[in-house]
Short mmCIF file of C-alpha atoms in Angstrom, two decimals:
data_model
loop_
_atom_site.label_atom_id
_atom_site.label_comp_id
_atom_site.label_asym_id
_atom_site.label_seq_id
_atom_site.Cartn_x
_atom_site.Cartn_y
_atom_site.Cartn_z
CA MET A 1 -110.62 -39.52 -125.40
CA SER A 2 -110.60 -37.53 -122.10
CA PRO A 3 -107.56 -36.81 -120.03
CA TYR A 4 -107.90 -38.15 -116.57
CA LEU A 5 -108.62 -35.19 -114.39
CA ALA A 6 -107.22 -34.46 -110.94
CA TYR A 7 -109.80 -33.75 -108.48
CA GLU A 8 -111.10 -32.96 -105.06
CA ASP A 9 -113.80 -35.26 -103.72
CA LYS A 10 -114.94 -34.39 -100.18
CA GLY A 11 -118.16 -34.96 -98.52
CA PRO A 12 -119.66 -36.22 -95.17
CA GLU A 13 -119.01 -39.79 -93.59
CA THR A 14 -121.34 -42.56 -94.88
CA PRO A 15 -124.59 -42.50 -92.71
CA SER A 16 -125.26 -45.12 -90.69
CA ALA A 17 -127.61 -47.99 -91.49
CA SER A 18 -130.75 -46.53 -89.86
CA LEU A 19 -130.09 -43.23 -91.66
CA VAL A 20 -129.88 -44.74 -94.95
CA SER A 21 -133.57 -43.69 -95.98
CA VAL A 22 -132.91 -40.04 -95.53
CA PRO A 23 -132.26 -38.15 -98.90
CA SER A 24 -128.84 -37.08 -99.47
CA PRO A 25 -128.29 -33.57 -100.25
CA VAL A 26 -127.43 -33.06 -103.79
CA PRO A 27 -123.58 -33.19 -104.91
CA LEU A 28 -122.24 -29.85 -105.85
CA VAL A 29 -119.48 -30.01 -108.74
CA LEU A 30 -117.39 -26.78 -108.99
CA VAL A 31 -115.76 -25.68 -112.19
CA HIS A 32 -113.10 -23.21 -111.98
CA GLY A 33 -112.11 -20.29 -114.23
CA HIS A 34 -109.07 -19.34 -116.46
CA PRO A 35 -106.12 -19.59 -115.43
CA PHE A 36 -106.65 -20.81 -112.37
CA ASP A 37 -107.31 -24.52 -110.46
CA ARG A 38 -109.46 -26.30 -108.14
CA THR A 39 -108.30 -24.61 -105.22
CA MET A 40 -109.96 -21.04 -105.89
CA TRP A 41 -113.12 -22.90 -104.54
CA SER A 42 -111.14 -24.10 -101.17
CA PRO A 43 -113.73 -21.91 -99.04
CA GLN A 44 -116.88 -23.23 -100.80
CA THR A 45 -115.14 -27.17 -100.56
CA GLU A 46 -114.74 -26.57 -96.87
CA ALA A 47 -118.13 -24.90 -96.04
CA PHE A 48 -120.37 -27.34 -97.84
CA SER A 49 -118.51 -30.60 -97.83
CA ALA A 50 -119.62 -31.21 -94.49
CA ALA A 51 -123.34 -31.96 -95.28
CA ARG A 52 -123.19 -32.91 -99.05
CA ARG A 53 -120.54 -34.50 -101.39
CA VAL A 54 -118.54 -31.63 -102.97
CA VAL A 55 -116.37 -32.31 -106.61
CA ALA A 56 -113.73 -29.74 -107.72
CA PRO A 57 -111.87 -31.18 -110.73
CA ASP A 58 -108.53 -29.37 -112.28
CA LEU A 59 -109.83 -28.89 -115.82
CA ARG A 60 -107.48 -30.13 -118.42
CA GLY A 61 -104.72 -28.06 -119.14
CA TYR A 62 -104.94 -26.47 -115.71
CA GLY A 63 -103.62 -27.60 -112.07
CA ALA A 64 -102.47 -31.11 -111.73
CA SER A 65 -104.70 -32.20 -114.82
CA PRO A 66 -102.75 -33.36 -117.99
CA VAL A 67 -101.76 -30.32 -120.46
CA VAL A 68 -103.16 -30.81 -123.92
CA PRO A 69 -101.76 -28.63 -126.44
CA GLY A 70 -103.24 -26.85 -129.29
CA ILE A 71 -106.86 -25.97 -128.96
CA THR A 72 -109.52 -26.68 -126.13
CA LEU A 73 -113.02 -26.31 -126.61
CA LEU A 74 -115.88 -25.73 -124.28
CA SER A 75 -117.02 -28.95 -125.60
CA ASP A 76 -113.88 -30.55 -124.64
CA PHE A 77 -114.15 -29.32 -121.15
CA ALA A 78 -118.07 -30.35 -120.79
CA ARG A 79 -117.09 -33.87 -122.13
CA ASP A 80 -114.14 -34.36 -119.46
CA ILE A 81 -116.59 -33.36 -116.80
CA GLU A 82 -119.31 -35.66 -117.86
CA ALA A 83 -116.89 -38.45 -118.11
CA LEU A 84 -115.64 -37.64 -114.35
CA LEU A 85 -119.11 -37.72 -112.95
CA ASP A 86 -119.43 -41.24 -114.36
CA ASP A 87 -116.35 -42.37 -113.25
CA LEU A 88 -117.10 -41.04 -109.50
CA LYS A 89 -120.92 -42.28 -109.97
CA VAL A 90 -122.29 -38.96 -109.51
CA GLU A 91 -125.90 -39.44 -111.32
CA THR A 92 -127.04 -35.69 -110.63
CA CYS A 93 -125.63 -32.54 -109.19
CA VAL A 94 -125.55 -28.90 -108.68
CA LEU A 95 -123.15 -27.78 -111.27
CA ALA A 96 -121.31 -24.30 -110.60
CA GLY A 97 -118.81 -22.37 -112.36
CA LEU A 98 -117.19 -19.06 -112.28
CA SER A 99 -115.85 -16.87 -115.62
CA MET A 100 -114.93 -19.39 -117.79
CA GLY A 101 -116.00 -22.10 -115.66
CA GLY A 102 -119.60 -20.48 -115.86
CA GLN A 103 -119.63 -20.87 -119.90
CA ILE A 104 -118.38 -24.52 -119.27
CA VAL A 105 -121.25 -25.02 -117.26
CA MET A 106 -123.61 -23.65 -119.88
CA GLU A 107 -122.06 -25.93 -122.27
CA CYS A 108 -122.70 -28.84 -119.95
CA TYR A 109 -126.22 -28.12 -119.59
CA ASP A 110 -126.69 -28.05 -123.21
CA ARG A 111 -124.87 -31.51 -123.62
CA PHE A 112 -126.35 -33.44 -120.38
CA PRO A 113 -129.35 -31.69 -118.98
CA GLY A 114 -130.82 -34.30 -117.21
CA ARG A 115 -127.99 -34.86 -114.49
CA ILE A 116 -128.17 -31.00 -113.61
CA ARG A 117 -130.36 -30.09 -110.77
CA GLY A 118 -129.46 -26.66 -110.48
CA LEU A 119 -126.75 -24.29 -112.34
CA VAL A 120 -124.50 -21.41 -110.48
CA LEU A 121 -123.43 -18.97 -112.93
CA ALA A 122 -121.04 -16.80 -111.31
CA ASP A 123 -119.03 -13.72 -112.95
CA THR A 124 -119.91 -15.10 -116.38
CA PHE A 125 -121.57 -14.20 -119.44
CA PRO A 126 -123.61 -16.23 -122.32
CA ALA A 127 -122.41 -14.47 -125.62
CA ALA A 128 -120.16 -15.52 -128.47
CA GLU A 129 -116.91 -14.19 -128.73
CA THR A 130 -116.79 -10.98 -130.96
CA ALA A 131 -114.21 -10.66 -133.75
CA GLU A 132 -111.97 -8.21 -131.87
CA GLY A 133 -112.21 -10.60 -128.93
CA LYS A 134 -111.20 -13.48 -131.08
CA GLN A 135 -108.28 -11.64 -132.26
CA ALA A 136 -107.23 -10.42 -128.57
CA ARG A 137 -107.48 -13.94 -127.45
CA GLY A 138 -105.26 -15.45 -129.87
CA ALA A 139 -102.87 -12.72 -129.61
CA MET A 140 -102.89 -13.48 -125.71
CA ALA A 141 -102.62 -17.55 -126.31
CA ASP A 142 -99.39 -16.57 -128.56
CA ARG A 143 -97.93 -14.57 -125.82
CA LEU A 144 -98.23 -16.74 -123.19
CA LEU A 145 -96.42 -19.25 -125.07
CA ARG A 146 -93.85 -17.05 -125.86
CA GLU A 147 -93.18 -15.11 -122.42
CA GLY A 148 -94.95 -17.41 -119.87
CA MET A 149 -97.65 -16.63 -117.26
CA ARG A 150 -95.94 -14.32 -114.78
CA GLY A 151 -96.34 -11.07 -116.70
CA TYR A 152 -100.00 -11.83 -117.60
CA ALA A 153 -100.56 -12.37 -113.88
CA ASP A 154 -98.99 -9.13 -112.73
CA GLU A 155 -100.90 -7.23 -115.20
CA VAL A 156 -104.68 -8.72 -114.27
CA LEU A 157 -104.37 -9.35 -110.96
CA GLU A 158 -106.23 -6.23 -109.80
CA LYS A 159 -108.98 -7.05 -112.04
CA MET A 160 -109.40 -10.56 -111.18
CA VAL A 161 -109.69 -9.53 -107.73
CA ALA A 162 -110.21 -5.95 -106.29
CA PRO A 163 -107.35 -3.32 -105.60
CA TYR A 164 -108.63 -3.40 -102.00
CA ALA A 165 -108.89 -7.33 -101.80
CA ASP A 166 -107.03 -9.05 -98.74
CA ALA A 167 -103.66 -9.52 -99.20
CA GLU A 168 -103.68 -13.28 -98.89
CA VAL A 169 -106.50 -13.79 -101.44
CA LYS A 170 -104.11 -11.55 -103.89
CA ALA A 171 -101.35 -13.94 -103.28
CA HIS A 172 -103.42 -16.97 -103.64
CA VAL A 173 -105.02 -15.75 -106.77
CA HIS A 174 -101.44 -14.68 -108.30
CA ARG A 175 -100.01 -18.24 -107.34
CA MET A 176 -102.57 -19.99 -109.39
CA MET A 177 -102.08 -17.97 -112.49
CA THR A 178 -98.26 -18.14 -112.51
CA ALA A 179 -98.43 -21.91 -111.81
CA ALA A 180 -100.96 -22.51 -114.87
CA PRO A 181 -99.22 -24.22 -117.67
CA PRO A 182 -99.11 -21.82 -120.70
CA GLU A 183 -99.84 -24.57 -123.10
CA GLY A 184 -102.93 -25.38 -121.27
CA ALA A 185 -103.88 -21.64 -120.79
CA ALA A 186 -103.36 -21.02 -124.47
CA ALA A 187 -105.36 -23.84 -125.52
CA ALA A 188 -108.25 -22.77 -123.71
CA LEU A 189 -107.96 -19.17 -124.68
CA ARG A 190 -108.25 -20.73 -128.40
CA GLY A 191 -110.95 -22.84 -127.55
CA ARG A 192 -113.01 -20.23 -125.81
CA ALA A 193 -112.51 -17.96 -128.64
CA GLU A 194 -114.71 -20.61 -130.53
CA ARG A 195 -117.82 -20.55 -128.12
CA PRO A 196 -121.06 -20.72 -129.14
CA ASP A 197 -123.84 -18.05 -127.86
CA TYR A 198 -125.52 -19.59 -125.11
CA ARG A 199 -127.94 -16.87 -124.74
CA ASP A 200 -131.11 -18.69 -126.50
CA LEU A 201 -130.09 -21.98 -124.03
CA LEU A 202 -130.50 -19.83 -120.78
CA THR A 203 -134.26 -19.16 -121.76
CA ARG A 204 -134.88 -22.70 -121.97
CA VAL A 205 -133.17 -24.07 -119.01
CA THR A 206 -135.55 -26.11 -116.94
CA VAL A 207 -134.13 -25.96 -113.22
CA PRO A 208 -133.35 -23.54 -110.99
CA ALA A 209 -130.36 -21.17 -111.24
CA LEU A 210 -128.55 -18.75 -108.98
CA VAL A 211 -126.41 -16.02 -110.59
CA VAL A 212 -123.65 -14.37 -108.80
CA VAL A 213 -121.43 -11.48 -109.49
CA GLY A 214 -119.03 -9.17 -107.69
CA ALA A 215 -120.51 -5.40 -107.55
CA ASP A 216 -116.83 -4.22 -109.15
CA ASP A 217 -116.45 -6.77 -111.62
CA ALA A 218 -114.74 -5.28 -114.60
CA TYR A 219 -114.81 -8.40 -117.12
CA THR A 220 -118.44 -9.42 -116.13
CA PRO A 221 -120.19 -6.26 -115.07
CA VAL A 222 -123.50 -6.71 -113.09
CA SER A 223 -125.22 -5.86 -116.37
CA ASP A 224 -124.13 -8.95 -117.82
CA ALA A 225 -125.47 -10.90 -114.82
CA GLN A 226 -128.76 -8.74 -114.85
CA ALA A 227 -129.21 -10.07 -118.24
CA MET A 228 -128.69 -13.65 -117.56
CA HIS A 229 -131.26 -13.46 -114.32
CA ALA A 230 -133.66 -11.92 -116.95
CA ALA A 231 -133.08 -14.57 -119.58
CA LEU A 232 -133.52 -17.92 -117.18
CA PRO A 233 -136.88 -18.57 -116.32
CA ASP A 234 -136.19 -19.21 -112.75
CA SER A 235 -133.40 -17.59 -111.36
CA THR A 236 -131.95 -15.75 -108.28
CA LEU A 237 -129.48 -12.74 -108.89
CA CYS A 238 -126.91 -11.89 -105.72
CA VAL A 239 -124.64 -8.76 -106.27
CA ILE A 240 -121.87 -9.43 -103.72
CA ASP A 241 -120.28 -5.72 -102.77
CA GLY A 242 -116.76 -5.28 -101.90
CA ALA A 243 -115.80 -7.92 -104.71
CA ALA A 244 -114.64 -8.19 -108.35
CA HIS A 245 -114.22 -11.06 -110.67
CA MET A 246 -113.83 -13.57 -107.97
CA PRO A 247 -116.62 -13.18 -105.19
CA ASN A 248 -116.27 -16.55 -103.95
CA LEU A 249 -112.57 -15.69 -102.68
CA GLU A 250 -113.04 -12.06 -102.12
CA ARG A 251 -116.14 -12.19 -100.00
CA PRO A 252 -116.49 -16.01 -99.27
CA GLU A 253 -118.88 -15.44 -96.29
CA GLU A 254 -121.41 -13.52 -98.29
CA PHE A 255 -120.81 -16.14 -101.25
CA ASN A 256 -121.42 -19.02 -99.06
CA GLU A 257 -124.93 -17.53 -98.14
CA ALA A 258 -126.00 -17.16 -101.32
CA LEU A 259 -124.68 -20.74 -102.56
CA GLY A 260 -125.91 -22.21 -99.22
CA ALA A 261 -129.75 -20.77 -99.68
CA PHE A 262 -129.78 -21.76 -103.21
CA LEU A 263 -128.46 -25.25 -101.90
CA ALA A 264 -130.85 -25.82 -99.77
CA ARG A 265 -133.77 -24.92 -102.13
CA VAL A 266 -132.55 -27.56 -104.77
CA ASP A 267 -132.51 -30.20 -102.09
CA GLY A 268 -136.06 -29.16 -100.89
#
């Protein structure tokens, strides 16, 4: 059974009766990465909820959602999102994810493609984990359970965002990481180590896609984004200068410009 997810659900006021016949913009659903929460999407929620419904959940084990210890597979996250869409009566949407969130978005497309009108894959990659990567994720999960999140957060902050990022952005990212429950973060690391390979799936995507990456991303470099762009039948690639792994926070104006143009295309 899926846990009840905490979420933000924002949108414009209900249109007047005379405007009901006007087609509504496609809802936007935002899936955060590890080890963050829904507030990582604050610049996008604020920018796009004036004109369309925007839903941003806290994934299980993160933010205000319940912690489920052990192992959380990407399929578990995808089932949670599908259940949330059912609860909120979101029939179709543009589904956007960053990093682990992008991999969850790929899993969602594999599970319920008919509900997805467009994909946004930001600073992510589709390949399965390597043997070395599985060991590293398992060791990190053990460490987080043993030590908590602070040391890890201190170490990776300037890879999550660029060293030259705005101080407020750095503080926000560090705050999200240190607030993440170690049990939830560890469960996600163990599940992510077991993820399938989504590269073939990308070649079969039948909806438009937007691939975004920070030019200075060390975790998922531009070459990963270029490979996804090449694999997807109908995609746009946007490389954002002056950003690392979280361009939606580091360069929100540039990120929102690319996302806005993509949403307008899907609406059209």
